[in-house]
Amino acid sequence: MNSPYFLVPISLAITLYYLLGSLLAQAGIMSISTHRKFWNFILLFVFLGCAVLGILLTININYKLGWDFVKVMLSWHVQLGIAMSAVAFIHTLWHRSYFSKYLSFKVLPAHRENIEPKHLLLLLAFALGLLSVSLQVLLIRQFTKVFQGNEFLVTWIIGIWMLISGVGALAGSKSSNGINIKKVTTKALWFMFGSAVLFIFISGEIRQTFFPSGVLIAPYFVILMVILMITPTAFPSGMVYALLTKQAKSQYPTIYANEALGSLAGGLLLSLVIIWVFNTYLAVIAIGFVASLVLAIPHKRPVKLLLPLTLLLIGIGIKVFNIDVYAETIILPGQKVLSVSNSPYGSITVTGSDEQINFFGNGAMLFGTQNTIYCEETVHYAMAQRNTPQKVLLVSGGYAGLVDELSKYKLLKVDYVEPNPHLLSESKRFCKQSFPEYVKVIKGDIRNFLRKSTERYDMAIIATPEPTSLEQNRYYTLDFLKHLKKHLTKSAVVCYNLAGIGNYASDPKQKTYSSIAFTLKRVFSNVEVITGERDYLLASDSTIRIDMARLLSERNVCQANLYVRPDYINDEHIALRNQFFHEQIAFTQKLNTDNHPWPVLQNTLGYLSMFGNRTWVLLTIGFLLLLIPLFFLQKQLQPMYIVGFTGSAVQTLYLLTLQICAGLLYGALGAMIALFMGGLAAGSMSHGKLQSLNTNRIKTLLVATLVILIALWLTMAYIALWLLIAILSIGTLMASFAVGYLYVNITESSGYSGKQPAKTYAADLLGSAAGIVVVTLLLIPSIGFIATTTVLALGAGIYLFLNG
Amino acid sequence: MVNVDAMKKISRREFLKRSLLATGGLMAMRYLSLSALALDDKPWKWSREAMFYTPTPRGMRCNLCPNECNIRPGETSQCRNRVNYNGKLYTIAFGNPCAVHIDPIEKKPLYHYLPGTKSFSIATAGCNFGCLNCQNWEISQSSPRETNNAELFPDQVVDQAIRNGCKSIAYTYSEPITFYEYMYETAGIAQKKGIGNVLVSNGYINEEPLRTLATRIDAANIDLKSFSNDIYLKLNAGTLEPVLNTLRVLREMNVWVEITNLVIPTWTDDYTMIRKMCQWLASNGFTEVPLHFSRFFPLYKLTQLPQTPTSTLIKAKEIAQNCGLKYVYIGNSALPGAGDTICPSCGKVVVERRGFNVSIVNLKNGICGWCGASINGRWS
């Protein structure tokens, strides 16, 4: 921990949770007296604790007792003092009327809306949807960066959001009648926004308070901190929905539809516009600006423009005074932050350490310049395998220095493909390298590029990150390699680089590397490894040599190199390490395919093993997430839980399928979200108009989307890309339509009460949370896509139809 | 046909009860599976009674390193290699290395000890530190019970070293202090057969066991991870003073010593601290001891930091040389000449190093061929 006293976390936690409690009291979920009793007890506890410790410290000093535990006492005394100050400030506000009678206040005239309450409710629902989805995405991006999250943690954060929103909706359903819904919900929306802004800006500071600089934090701590920081935003989002549906009474499907439309608008705006222009810090202000315009509609001028203008000025101030860069500097102390930006793949931060430029993606180091050994080894171990390679395919890493190394050869063509366009533009901006004319820089996914290309290469250097996520694993699968091979000459060489099996191969590492090597062997006759700074896997149908020193001498190349030179390389050492590598990977032989991304599970297990061998935790929690709500939810809500589970599982599977086969997830994410939300809205709105429709047909529609996906996976290789995208889009629409329709259907069949829509919504969210976590973390890595989809189709189908 | 109604009859209480029973059963199975490996007179086949411990009312106190763990019956030490079993303290890292390799001696790094030779390198699991950037964390932060091990008792280690033409045996990778008994016995056999013994360690050991060990060790590379107790605590879970004491004792006992300092951005790259470290080394008689500044790469839990800029390493080297240290090297980088040995007297290259390849330019029996100055080291 860096800071001895937790001034910011304690003050912030007390303030935010007090405000949240206050909202609950205003919403009638908790009585004001209970709320105040709670805080009175907190004040008593911290006051007594601080006071007693203070007296003890005084006694120790005055009487020179020399107690050993003085430091601990002092620390607690200060921490409790901070808490006491925060709570005392709140108490002062409670009793402000006592003081205010001595001061004169001008009370502003009460403001009247001039539109119908029903339309205001719809507007609030729209604003809720807009804010919920946008703030969720931005918080996920920020927490992923601050806590250096991987796919495992991102999935958890999404699940936690849904879980807490669901709890908020349940709490909201218990609100008492007679409260001013409009006032409370508007306050709650701005509380959501304010909390999100606060945590986006200070999450780095909080991280640095509790954890040392640059350190990977245990996932359990990350999840705990995320829960604490996300609750002030996620909880009100569910609560507000519940309050609105209660007010709307029988018109709740319209609230649901408008909330979905707001989510659609927010998702599109964020993913298609805002994140391309602003970094996360400015994006959250931009979203607030848009939401303020929406909420300003019912108001008269000039108040109408007050909040939007304020937010606009704040945004300008942040940019002018570089507050966003300052906030980023806290996350990366000791480094000079040069740029903070967003990309569809996440956030990119560029820092400088002397002349070295470092690129961080989502908080993790992607690459840095001046890594001569890595660049020389990656390029020359492969290039030296052939006499005169002419055409090279380079995937990623060009600006790290790989193109510079390639330019030492007389080449006809280098196609450098970079999937992340943002990374490319930042690299161009900071690395300031000029490429030779024969180097063509191509922005886009490599699979899409190869689909359109007729080129055949002598060398393919794949310098993408390790297969730690489903997205990254795409470059290591059998399907990709077969596709790649069609664009290689007979004697071509493919080169990958991995972190290195090192001196000992743990089980996850052994299984990952053996899977990759085994997959390469399925496509190419020869696979070898050369150990250097990393492990360089070379594959070809022609010979591959590992006696690099001799090879480099024979080729008479690499005279200009600093490291990869005959006089540097030790062939004997390479041979020994090569033998060790082959011994380690001999046992486990599992193919890595798009359908079954075996290395991703192993990497997750390897990541978890850094924090103790608790892989059973992963399975147990997933299992519990699935089962516990089923036992604790009301019987009539259980089907909605399953529907929510299935709906989010379908959406996740479809998005991942889109990514794996077309590489379009990030570009098309906004459109896919829009389709899903649009389907939800359409489904809920059409319930009233299509009441004669047999519910079983709607359930069939939902299950059919899974069956379609199975068929798609089995025939993917033969389907044109446009048709694939069309099928995925229609499937998404079908699934979301069914979820929206069933939401209304289940609510009404549960016996309508003011609380029912919120409870059903809560069940939907809880099911969605479970769906995302179980599918992404457990099922896909363990049994693959097709098996996961089959299990879900059978399970959901049986349950939904048997439950009537 | 699934009877859904029957499923619904399980109450919440029943469900929770069954879940807890199942979890307890799973944990019991794991405990029993480990206990099954125990033999009557010792914890398992690859164990030996520990050499340095004291029975106390609170358990067995291990006296090997400053952690001085108090180990109750059935418990394991912090380094995961010692267990309290049947009233004695045992090491469970004896004859069961998980990593066995033949490495160039320069990899340790040892530049002034038998250059150009091979070293038979072994390690068991376990470590008395918990460095956030550990390169070998998969074995250092594990117990020998959790790793896949070979069976190689001390005499077999020495035989293998000789068979493979290795001039030395290196106890390395994880932390050899934690497999002390295994190292000690192997070193004894190796010494008798004319094989050198190399210790690659964090130096976190108590003085008595260190002095005992040093009688069998020929060369050591000690990691001086920083020069701040605070950083030692937060980065490595250790303290500084015992490591400094180790350096003094090893030098006093005529063990050839080389020192490695890993320069980590924002942690150990502070020039004031580096200067303080070099000044301490110079004033404590370490001017002739090679110092290796090593470049950091993001590893294990320290992955939100960039690699060390080469300019930082160059500056660190300058500081060391200005403090009077004669042999300063930069590792893990491609800087030209970073690994060359330069005669401190005439400034000419006497040994050229390119990676692990060594070329003796002009050095004979430790004497500079250019000017006749003595170059400190164990050259043959």
PDB file of C-alpha atoms in Angstrom, chain B residues 108-110 175 177 199-205 210 219-225 232 242-244 246-247 250 255-261 290-292:
ATOM      1  CA  LYS B 108      23.915 -17.083 -13.722  1.00  0.00           C
ATOM      2  CA  PRO B 109      25.436 -14.453 -14.315  1.00  0.00           C
ATOM      3  CA  LEU B 110      28.993 -15.246 -13.347  1.00  0.00           C
ATOM      4  CA  GLU B 175      15.978 -20.212  -3.954  1.00  0.00           C
ATOM      5  CA  ILE B 177      18.655 -21.666   0.631  1.00  0.00           C
ATOM      6  CA  LEU B 199      25.170 -20.578  -5.360  1.00  0.00           C
ATOM      7  CA  VAL B 200      22.709 -18.258  -7.113  1.00  0.00           C
ATOM      8  CA  SER B 201      20.693 -16.800  -4.299  1.00  0.00           C
ATOM      9  CA  ASN B 202      18.845 -13.892  -2.740  1.00  0.00           C
ATOM     10  CA  GLY B 203      21.311 -14.085   0.153  1.00  0.00           C
ATOM     11  CA  TYR B 204      18.563 -14.202   2.758  1.00  0.00           C
ATOM     12  CA  ILE B 205      20.132 -16.639   5.177  1.00  0.00           C
ATOM     13  CA  LEU B 210      25.771 -19.480   5.759  1.00  0.00           C
ATOM     14  CA  ALA B 219      31.247 -19.053  -6.218  1.00  0.00           C
ATOM     15  CA  ALA B 220      28.063 -17.163  -5.610  1.00  0.00           C
ATOM     16  CA  ASN B 221      25.884 -14.687  -7.392  1.00  0.00           C
ATOM     17  CA  ILE B 222      23.853 -12.773  -4.855  1.00  0.00           C
ATOM     18  CA  ASP B 223      20.852 -10.701  -5.834  1.00  0.00           C
ATOM     19  CA  LEU B 224      21.062  -7.325  -4.157  1.00  0.00           C
ATOM     20  CA  LYS B 225      17.537  -6.392  -5.111  1.00  0.00           C
ATOM     21  CA  TYR B 232      12.731  -5.106   0.161  1.00  0.00           C
ATOM     22  CA  PRO B 242      20.763 -10.041   6.153  1.00  0.00           C
ATOM     23  CA  VAL B 243      21.642  -9.809   2.456  1.00  0.00           C
ATOM     24  CA  LEU B 244      24.413  -7.313   3.141  1.00  0.00           C
ATOM     25  CA  THR B 246      25.713 -12.499   3.445  1.00  0.00           C
ATOM     26  CA  LEU B 247      27.922 -10.534   1.082  1.00  0.00           C
ATOM     27  CA  LEU B 250      30.974 -14.855   1.702  1.00  0.00           C
ATOM     28  CA  VAL B 255      33.919 -17.469  -1.819  1.00  0.00           C
ATOM     29  CA  TRP B 256      34.015 -15.827  -5.223  1.00  0.00           C
ATOM     30  CA  VAL B 257      31.102 -13.355  -5.235  1.00  0.00           C
ATOM     31  CA  GLU B 258      29.336 -11.466  -7.989  1.00  0.00           C
ATOM     32  CA  ILE B 259      26.342  -9.240  -7.387  1.00  0.00           C
ATOM     33  CA  THR B 260      23.234  -8.688  -9.486  1.00  0.00           C
ATOM     34  CA  ASN B 261      20.925  -5.709  -9.209  1.00  0.00           C
ATOM     35  CA  PRO B 290      31.630  -7.687 -10.400  1.00  0.00           C
ATOM     36  CA  LEU B 291      28.293  -5.910 -10.303  1.00  0.00           C
ATOM     37  CA  HIS B 292      25.644  -6.766 -12.897  1.00  0.00           C
TER      38      HIS B 292
END
